[in-house]
mmCIF file of the C-alpha atoms, coordinates in Angstrom:
data_MODEL
# 
_entry.id   MODEL 
# 
loop_
_atom_site.group_PDB 
_atom_site.id 
_atom_site.type_symbol 
_atom_site.label_atom_id 
_atom_site.label_alt_id 
_atom_site.label_comp_id 
_atom_site.label_asym_id 
_atom_site.label_entity_id 
_atom_site.label_seq_id 
_atom_site.pdbx_PDB_ins_code 
_atom_site.Cartn_x 
_atom_site.Cartn_y 
_atom_site.Cartn_z 
_atom_site.occupancy 
_atom_site.B_iso_or_equiv 
_atom_site.pdbx_formal_charge 
_atom_site.auth_seq_id 
_atom_site.auth_comp_id 
_atom_site.auth_asym_id 
_atom_site.auth_atom_id 
_atom_site.pdbx_PDB_model_num 
ATOM 1   C CA . MET A 1 1   ? -13.536 -37.111 -46.923 1.00 0.00 ? 1   MET A CA 1 
ATOM 2   C CA . ALA A 1 2   ? -13.650 -38.883 -43.536 1.00 0.00 ? 2   ALA A CA 1 
ATOM 3   C CA . GLU A 1 3   ? -13.641 -36.975 -40.280 1.00 0.00 ? 3   GLU A CA 1 
ATOM 4   C CA . ASN A 1 4   ? -10.536 -37.514 -38.087 1.00 0.00 ? 4   ASN A CA 1 
ATOM 5   C CA . SER A 1 5   ? -10.535 -37.018 -34.342 1.00 0.00 ? 5   SER A CA 1 
ATOM 6   C CA . PHE A 1 6   ? -8.791  -37.527 -31.024 1.00 0.00 ? 6   PHE A CA 1 
ATOM 7   C CA . ASP A 1 7   ? -9.768  -37.247 -27.350 1.00 0.00 ? 7   ASP A CA 1 
ATOM 8   C CA . ILE A 1 8   ? -7.985  -35.234 -24.693 1.00 0.00 ? 8   ILE A CA 1 
ATOM 9   C CA . VAL A 1 9   ? -8.150  -36.990 -21.325 1.00 0.00 ? 9   VAL A CA 1 
ATOM 10  C CA . SER A 1 10  ? -6.433  -36.910 -17.950 1.00 0.00 ? 10  SER A CA 1 
ATOM 11  C CA . LYS A 1 11  ? -6.511  -40.303 -16.265 1.00 0.00 ? 11  LYS A CA 1 
ATOM 12  C CA . VAL A 1 12  ? -4.356  -41.880 -13.584 1.00 0.00 ? 12  VAL A CA 1 
ATOM 13  C CA . ASP A 1 13  ? -3.740  -45.639 -13.637 1.00 0.00 ? 13  ASP A CA 1 
ATOM 14  C CA . LEU A 1 14  ? -4.609  -46.555 -10.047 1.00 0.00 ? 14  LEU A CA 1 
ATOM 15  C CA . GLN A 1 15  ? -2.848  -49.928 -10.354 1.00 0.00 ? 15  GLN A CA 1 
ATOM 16  C CA . GLU A 1 16  ? 0.398   -48.119 -11.068 1.00 0.00 ? 16  GLU A CA 1 
ATOM 17  C CA . VAL A 1 17  ? -0.286  -45.844 -8.080  1.00 0.00 ? 17  VAL A CA 1 
ATOM 18  C CA . SER A 1 18  ? -0.703  -48.926 -5.927  1.00 0.00 ? 18  SER A CA 1 
ATOM 19  C CA . ASN A 1 19  ? 2.564   -50.369 -7.238  1.00 0.00 ? 19  ASN A CA 1 
ATOM 20  C CA . ALA A 1 20  ? 4.416   -47.089 -6.621  1.00 0.00 ? 20  ALA A CA 1 
ATOM 21  C CA . PHE A 1 21  ? 2.882   -46.933 -3.145  1.00 0.00 ? 21  PHE A CA 1 
ATOM 22  C CA . GLY A 1 22  ? 4.228   -50.422 -2.336  1.00 0.00 ? 22  GLY A CA 1 
ATOM 23  C CA . GLN A 1 23  ? 7.732   -49.521 -3.532  1.00 0.00 ? 23  GLN A CA 1 
ATOM 24  C CA . ALA A 1 24  ? 7.764   -46.190 -1.667  1.00 0.00 ? 24  ALA A CA 1 
ATOM 25  C CA . GLU A 1 25  ? 6.449   -47.822 1.516   1.00 0.00 ? 25  GLU A CA 1 
ATOM 26  C CA . LYS A 1 26  ? 9.279   -50.381 1.360   1.00 0.00 ? 26  LYS A CA 1 
ATOM 27  C CA . GLU A 1 27  ? 11.954  -47.704 0.812   1.00 0.00 ? 27  GLU A CA 1 
ATOM 28  C CA . ILE A 1 28  ? 10.595  -45.485 3.595   1.00 0.00 ? 28  ILE A CA 1 
ATOM 29  C CA . SER A 1 29  ? 10.599  -48.384 6.037   1.00 0.00 ? 29  SER A CA 1 
ATOM 30  C CA . THR A 1 30  ? 14.277  -49.123 5.304   1.00 0.00 ? 30  THR A CA 1 
ATOM 31  C CA . ARG A 1 31  ? 15.691  -45.568 5.174   1.00 0.00 ? 31  ARG A CA 1 
ATOM 32  C CA . TYR A 1 32  ? 17.284  -44.714 8.513   1.00 0.00 ? 32  TYR A CA 1 
ATOM 33  C CA . ASP A 1 33  ? 16.393  -41.010 8.477   1.00 0.00 ? 33  ASP A CA 1 
ATOM 34  C CA . LEU A 1 34  ? 12.718  -41.743 7.811   1.00 0.00 ? 34  LEU A CA 1 
ATOM 35  C CA . LYS A 1 35  ? 12.475  -44.817 10.037  1.00 0.00 ? 35  LYS A CA 1 
ATOM 36  C CA . ARG A 1 36  ? 13.829  -42.837 12.988  1.00 0.00 ? 36  ARG A CA 1 
ATOM 37  C CA . VAL A 1 37  ? 10.899  -40.370 12.930  1.00 0.00 ? 37  VAL A CA 1 
ATOM 38  C CA . GLY A 1 38  ? 8.299   -43.026 12.145  1.00 0.00 ? 38  GLY A CA 1 
ATOM 39  C CA . ALA A 1 39  ? 7.425   -41.778 8.660   1.00 0.00 ? 39  ALA A CA 1 
ATOM 40  C CA . LYS A 1 40  ? 4.817   -43.920 6.970   1.00 0.00 ? 40  LYS A CA 1 
ATOM 41  C CA . LEU A 1 41  ? 2.461   -44.042 4.042   1.00 0.00 ? 41  LEU A CA 1 
ATOM 42  C CA . THR A 1 42  ? -0.993  -45.582 4.114   1.00 0.00 ? 42  THR A CA 1 
ATOM 43  C CA . GLN A 1 43  ? -3.473  -46.135 1.325   1.00 0.00 ? 43  GLN A CA 1 
ATOM 44  C CA . GLU A 1 44  ? -7.168  -45.457 1.892   1.00 0.00 ? 44  GLU A CA 1 
ATOM 45  C CA . GLY A 1 45  ? -8.951  -46.336 -1.322  1.00 0.00 ? 45  GLY A CA 1 
ATOM 46  C CA . ASP A 1 46  ? -7.738  -43.854 -3.967  1.00 0.00 ? 46  ASP A CA 1 
ATOM 47  C CA . THR A 1 47  ? -6.146  -41.572 -1.353  1.00 0.00 ? 47  THR A CA 1 
ATOM 48  C CA . ILE A 1 48  ? -2.619  -41.805 0.039   1.00 0.00 ? 48  ILE A CA 1 
ATOM 49  C CA . VAL A 1 49  ? -1.978  -40.538 3.571   1.00 0.00 ? 49  VAL A CA 1 
ATOM 50  C CA . ALA A 1 50  ? 1.551   -39.616 4.585   1.00 0.00 ? 50  ALA A CA 1 
ATOM 51  C CA . GLU A 1 51  ? 2.421   -39.232 8.262   1.00 0.00 ? 51  GLU A CA 1 
ATOM 52  C CA . SER A 1 52  ? 5.653   -38.266 9.986   1.00 0.00 ? 52  SER A CA 1 
ATOM 53  C CA . GLY A 1 53  ? 7.184   -36.631 13.038  1.00 0.00 ? 53  GLY A CA 1 
ATOM 54  C CA . ASP A 1 54  ? 7.699   -33.220 11.378  1.00 0.00 ? 54  ASP A CA 1 
ATOM 55  C CA . GLU A 1 55  ? 7.024   -31.381 8.108   1.00 0.00 ? 55  GLU A CA 1 
ATOM 56  C CA . PHE A 1 56  ? 10.550  -31.819 6.783   1.00 0.00 ? 56  PHE A CA 1 
ATOM 57  C CA . THR A 1 57  ? 10.554  -35.599 6.983   1.00 0.00 ? 57  THR A CA 1 
ATOM 58  C CA . LEU A 1 58  ? 6.968   -35.634 5.697   1.00 0.00 ? 58  LEU A CA 1 
ATOM 59  C CA . GLY A 1 59  ? 8.250   -33.820 2.628   1.00 0.00 ? 59  GLY A CA 1 
ATOM 60  C CA . GLN A 1 60  ? 11.082  -36.325 2.237   1.00 0.00 ? 60  GLN A CA 1 
ATOM 61  C CA . ALA A 1 61  ? 8.666   -39.261 2.426   1.00 0.00 ? 61  ALA A CA 1 
ATOM 62  C CA . LEU A 1 62  ? 6.450   -37.620 -0.208  1.00 0.00 ? 62  LEU A CA 1 
ATOM 63  C CA . ASP A 1 63  ? 9.490   -37.031 -2.433  1.00 0.00 ? 63  ASP A CA 1 
ATOM 64  C CA . VAL A 1 64  ? 10.226  -40.750 -2.289  1.00 0.00 ? 64  VAL A CA 1 
ATOM 65  C CA . PHE A 1 65  ? 6.617   -41.475 -3.291  1.00 0.00 ? 65  PHE A CA 1 
ATOM 66  C CA . ARG A 1 66  ? 6.691   -38.902 -6.114  1.00 0.00 ? 66  ARG A CA 1 
ATOM 67  C CA . GLY A 1 67  ? 9.917   -40.447 -7.449  1.00 0.00 ? 67  GLY A CA 1 
ATOM 68  C CA . LYS A 1 68  ? 8.298   -43.877 -7.558  1.00 0.00 ? 68  LYS A CA 1 
ATOM 69  C CA . LEU A 1 69  ? 5.232   -42.425 -9.307  1.00 0.00 ? 69  LEU A CA 1 
ATOM 70  C CA . VAL A 1 70  ? 7.369   -40.772 -11.991 1.00 0.00 ? 70  VAL A CA 1 
ATOM 71  C CA . LYS A 1 71  ? 9.273   -44.013 -12.594 1.00 0.00 ? 71  LYS A CA 1 
ATOM 72  C CA . ARG A 1 72  ? 5.923   -45.735 -13.154 1.00 0.00 ? 72  ARG A CA 1 
ATOM 73  C CA . GLY A 1 73  ? 4.783   -43.130 -15.665 1.00 0.00 ? 73  GLY A CA 1 
ATOM 74  C CA . ILE A 1 74  ? 2.406   -41.064 -13.519 1.00 0.00 ? 74  ILE A CA 1 
ATOM 75  C CA . HIS A 1 75  ? 2.773   -37.328 -13.988 1.00 0.00 ? 75  HIS A CA 1 
ATOM 76  C CA . PRO A 1 76  ? 3.348   -35.308 -10.779 1.00 0.00 ? 76  PRO A CA 1 
ATOM 77  C CA . LYS A 1 77  ? 0.695   -32.779 -11.901 1.00 0.00 ? 77  LYS A CA 1 
ATOM 78  C CA . SER A 1 78  ? -1.965  -35.418 -11.252 1.00 0.00 ? 78  SER A CA 1 
ATOM 79  C CA . LEU A 1 79  ? -1.261  -35.268 -7.486  1.00 0.00 ? 79  LEU A CA 1 
ATOM 80  C CA . ARG A 1 80  ? -3.628  -33.174 -5.380  1.00 0.00 ? 80  ARG A CA 1 
ATOM 81  C CA . PRO A 1 81  ? -1.984  -32.756 -1.969  1.00 0.00 ? 81  PRO A CA 1 
ATOM 82  C CA . GLY A 1 82  ? -4.173  -31.604 0.890   1.00 0.00 ? 82  GLY A CA 1 
ATOM 83  C CA . LYS A 1 83  ? -3.257  -29.391 3.837   1.00 0.00 ? 83  LYS A CA 1 
ATOM 84  C CA . ILE A 1 84  ? -0.664  -30.520 6.317   1.00 0.00 ? 84  ILE A CA 1 
ATOM 85  C CA . GLU A 1 85  ? -2.664  -31.337 9.454   1.00 0.00 ? 85  GLU A CA 1 
ATOM 86  C CA . PRO A 1 86  ? -1.513  -32.015 12.983  1.00 0.00 ? 86  PRO A CA 1 
ATOM 87  C CA . ALA A 1 87  ? -1.927  -35.613 14.069  1.00 0.00 ? 87  ALA A CA 1 
ATOM 88  C CA . SER A 1 88  ? -1.808  -37.269 17.474  1.00 0.00 ? 88  SER A CA 1 
ATOM 89  C CA . GLY A 1 89  ? 1.459   -37.404 19.354  1.00 0.00 ? 89  GLY A CA 1 
ATOM 90  C CA . GLY A 1 90  ? 2.879   -34.192 17.850  1.00 0.00 ? 90  GLY A CA 1 
ATOM 91  C CA . ARG A 1 91  ? 3.022   -35.696 14.371  1.00 0.00 ? 91  ARG A CA 1 
ATOM 92  C CA . VAL A 1 92  ? 1.845   -34.272 11.040  1.00 0.00 ? 92  VAL A CA 1 
ATOM 93  C CA . ARG A 1 93  ? -0.303  -35.825 8.342   1.00 0.00 ? 93  ARG A CA 1 
ATOM 94  C CA . GLN A 1 94  ? -1.093  -34.979 4.710   1.00 0.00 ? 94  GLN A CA 1 
ATOM 95  C CA . LYS A 1 95  ? -3.627  -36.570 2.347   1.00 0.00 ? 95  LYS A CA 1 
ATOM 96  C CA . ILE A 1 96  ? -2.866  -36.886 -1.345  1.00 0.00 ? 96  ILE A CA 1 
ATOM 97  C CA . GLU A 1 97  ? -5.551  -37.509 -3.934  1.00 0.00 ? 97  GLU A CA 1 
ATOM 98  C CA . PHE A 1 98  ? -5.254  -38.033 -7.666  1.00 0.00 ? 98  PHE A CA 1 
ATOM 99  C CA . GLN A 1 99  ? -6.882  -35.932 -10.394 1.00 0.00 ? 99  GLN A CA 1 
ATOM 100 C CA . GLN A 1 100 ? -9.182  -38.069 -12.556 1.00 0.00 ? 100 GLN A CA 1 
ATOM 101 C CA . GLY A 1 101 ? -10.544 -36.298 -15.602 1.00 0.00 ? 101 GLY A CA 1 
ATOM 102 C CA . ILE A 1 102 ? -10.155 -32.711 -16.741 1.00 0.00 ? 102 ILE A CA 1 
ATOM 103 C CA . PRO A 1 103 ? -11.986 -30.035 -14.698 1.00 0.00 ? 103 PRO A CA 1 
ATOM 104 C CA . THR A 1 104 ? -14.704 -28.129 -16.616 1.00 0.00 ? 104 THR A CA 1 
ATOM 105 C CA . ASP A 1 105 ? -12.896 -24.790 -16.485 1.00 0.00 ? 105 ASP A CA 1 
ATOM 106 C CA . THR A 1 106 ? -9.746  -26.392 -17.930 1.00 0.00 ? 106 THR A CA 1 
ATOM 107 C CA . CYS A 1 107 ? -11.840 -28.005 -20.693 1.00 0.00 ? 107 CYS A CA 1 
ATOM 108 C CA . LYS A 1 108 ? -13.246 -24.587 -21.545 1.00 0.00 ? 108 LYS A CA 1 
ATOM 109 C CA . ARG A 1 109 ? -9.744  -23.144 -21.644 1.00 0.00 ? 109 ARG A CA 1 
ATOM 110 C CA . LEU A 1 110 ? -8.580  -25.879 -24.050 1.00 0.00 ? 110 LEU A CA 1 
ATOM 111 C CA . VAL A 1 111 ? -11.548 -25.250 -26.374 1.00 0.00 ? 111 VAL A CA 1 
ATOM 112 C CA . ALA A 1 112 ? -10.936 -21.489 -26.244 1.00 0.00 ? 112 ALA A CA 1 
ATOM 113 C CA . GLU A 1 113 ? -7.269  -22.002 -27.093 1.00 0.00 ? 113 GLU A CA 1 
ATOM 114 C CA . LEU A 1 114 ? -8.168  -24.105 -30.147 1.00 0.00 ? 114 LEU A CA 1 
ATOM 115 C CA . LYS A 1 115 ? -10.628 -21.406 -31.315 1.00 0.00 ? 115 LYS A CA 1 
ATOM 116 C CA . ARG A 1 116 ? -8.020  -18.708 -30.791 1.00 0.00 ? 116 ARG A CA 1 
ATOM 117 C CA . LEU A 1 117 ? -5.603  -20.558 -33.113 1.00 0.00 ? 117 LEU A CA 1 
ATOM 118 C CA . LYS A 1 118 ? -8.232  -20.532 -35.868 1.00 0.00 ? 118 LYS A CA 1 
ATOM 119 C CA . LEU A 1 119 ? -7.409  -24.079 -36.896 1.00 0.00 ? 119 LEU A CA 1 
ATOM 120 C CA . LYS A 1 120 ? -9.981  -25.956 -38.970 1.00 0.00 ? 120 LYS A CA 1 
ATOM 121 C CA . VAL A 1 121 ? -10.939 -28.231 -36.081 1.00 0.00 ? 121 VAL A CA 1 
ATOM 122 C CA . GLN A 1 122 ? -13.966 -28.508 -33.856 1.00 0.00 ? 122 GLN A CA 1 
ATOM 123 C CA . ALA A 1 123 ? -13.660 -29.125 -30.120 1.00 0.00 ? 123 ALA A CA 1 
ATOM 124 C CA . ALA A 1 124 ? -16.483 -30.508 -27.997 1.00 0.00 ? 124 ALA A CA 1 
ATOM 125 C CA . ILE A 1 125 ? -16.523 -30.987 -24.236 1.00 0.00 ? 125 ILE A CA 1 
ATOM 126 C CA . GLN A 1 126 ? -17.810 -34.444 -23.291 1.00 0.00 ? 126 GLN A CA 1 
ATOM 127 C CA . GLY A 1 127 ? -17.957 -34.659 -19.522 1.00 0.00 ? 127 GLY A CA 1 
ATOM 128 C CA . ASP A 1 128 ? -14.365 -34.616 -18.271 1.00 0.00 ? 128 ASP A CA 1 
ATOM 129 C CA . THR A 1 129 ? -12.822 -35.085 -21.738 1.00 0.00 ? 129 THR A CA 1 
ATOM 130 C CA . VAL A 1 130 ? -12.536 -32.991 -24.884 1.00 0.00 ? 130 VAL A CA 1 
ATOM 131 C CA . ARG A 1 131 ? -13.018 -34.421 -28.388 1.00 0.00 ? 131 ARG A CA 1 
ATOM 132 C CA . VAL A 1 132 ? -11.251 -32.595 -31.197 1.00 0.00 ? 132 VAL A CA 1 
ATOM 133 C CA . SER A 1 133 ? -12.239 -33.418 -34.767 1.00 0.00 ? 133 SER A CA 1 
ATOM 134 C CA . GLY A 1 134 ? -11.329 -32.140 -38.197 1.00 0.00 ? 134 GLY A CA 1 
ATOM 135 C CA . LYS A 1 135 ? -10.801 -33.176 -41.782 1.00 0.00 ? 135 LYS A CA 1 
ATOM 136 C CA . SER A 1 136 ? -7.019  -32.695 -41.902 1.00 0.00 ? 136 SER A CA 1 
ATOM 137 C CA . LYS A 1 137 ? -4.695  -34.842 -39.821 1.00 0.00 ? 137 LYS A CA 1 
ATOM 138 C CA . ASP A 1 138 ? -2.096  -32.091 -40.067 1.00 0.00 ? 138 ASP A CA 1 
ATOM 139 C CA . GLU A 1 139 ? -4.463  -29.666 -38.358 1.00 0.00 ? 139 GLU A CA 1 
ATOM 140 C CA . LEU A 1 140 ? -5.108  -32.192 -35.594 1.00 0.00 ? 140 LEU A CA 1 
ATOM 141 C CA . GLN A 1 141 ? -1.378  -32.730 -35.055 1.00 0.00 ? 141 GLN A CA 1 
ATOM 142 C CA . THR A 1 142 ? -0.853  -28.967 -34.893 1.00 0.00 ? 142 THR A CA 1 
ATOM 143 C CA . ALA A 1 143 ? -3.640  -28.790 -32.303 1.00 0.00 ? 143 ALA A CA 1 
ATOM 144 C CA . MET A 1 144 ? -1.967  -31.571 -30.262 1.00 0.00 ? 144 MET A CA 1 
ATOM 145 C CA . ALA A 1 145 ? 1.414   -29.843 -30.338 1.00 0.00 ? 145 ALA A CA 1 
ATOM 146 C CA . THR A 1 146 ? -0.124  -26.531 -29.267 1.00 0.00 ? 146 THR A CA 1 
ATOM 147 C CA . LEU A 1 147 ? -2.059  -28.083 -26.396 1.00 0.00 ? 147 LEU A CA 1 
ATOM 148 C CA . LYS A 1 148 ? 1.023   -29.976 -25.142 1.00 0.00 ? 148 LYS A CA 1 
ATOM 149 C CA . ALA A 1 149 ? 2.898   -26.662 -24.950 1.00 0.00 ? 149 ALA A CA 1 
ATOM 150 C CA . LEU A 1 150 ? 0.226   -25.032 -22.742 1.00 0.00 ? 150 LEU A CA 1 
ATOM 151 C CA . GLU A 1 151 ? 0.844   -24.605 -19.019 1.00 0.00 ? 151 GLU A CA 1 
ATOM 152 C CA . ILE A 1 152 ? -2.099  -26.494 -17.536 1.00 0.00 ? 152 ILE A CA 1 
ATOM 153 C CA . ASP A 1 153 ? -2.550  -27.851 -14.013 1.00 0.00 ? 153 ASP A CA 1 
ATOM 154 C CA . VAL A 1 154 ? -3.432  -31.381 -15.214 1.00 0.00 ? 154 VAL A CA 1 
ATOM 155 C CA . PRO A 1 155 ? -1.423  -33.773 -17.386 1.00 0.00 ? 155 PRO A CA 1 
ATOM 156 C CA . LEU A 1 156 ? -3.017  -34.210 -20.811 1.00 0.00 ? 156 LEU A CA 1 
ATOM 157 C CA . THR A 1 157 ? -3.118  -37.484 -22.725 1.00 0.00 ? 157 THR A CA 1 
ATOM 158 C CA . PHE A 1 158 ? -4.292  -37.814 -26.313 1.00 0.00 ? 158 PHE A CA 1 
ATOM 159 C CA . THR A 1 159 ? -6.255  -40.954 -27.090 1.00 0.00 ? 159 THR A CA 1 
ATOM 160 C CA . ASN A 1 160 ? -8.443  -42.433 -29.850 1.00 0.00 ? 160 ASN A CA 1 
ATOM 161 C CA . TYR A 1 161 ? -6.477  -40.735 -32.635 1.00 0.00 ? 161 TYR A CA 1 
ATOM 162 C CA . ARG A 1 162 ? -8.185  -41.743 -35.899 1.00 0.00 ? 162 ARG A CA 1 
# 
């Protein structure tokens, strides 16, 4: 009997991030409450930098950006916000990066969870992804359902299901 498998990955489509950034930037520039304090978003490679007059309006600008990301299919768990730092002129700034790949400790946790369930599947860590294989498609689907239900700090996507 043939071996079936799927991969567990966590990737962010940076083109969608760029599109969401453009939409959020446009909305922030037209909203009166955010325009008044000079809130703005800038993109530096794969990092988004939000800047505003105070922490409250910074949070509002980031909420606009998060809303645009969700509409474009990017999970909020993939955001990695940095510390709120003081900027020149009494303003505040915060950098936001995106999680690409699954951290090693999270991969180990996923493999341990599959072993704990005692399903007839094998899990192998391959860099920042996990490959799960087994003879029964039903076992693989049970594994997928269980992993989706876990509380993990990164969004999981299942690819290459064969």
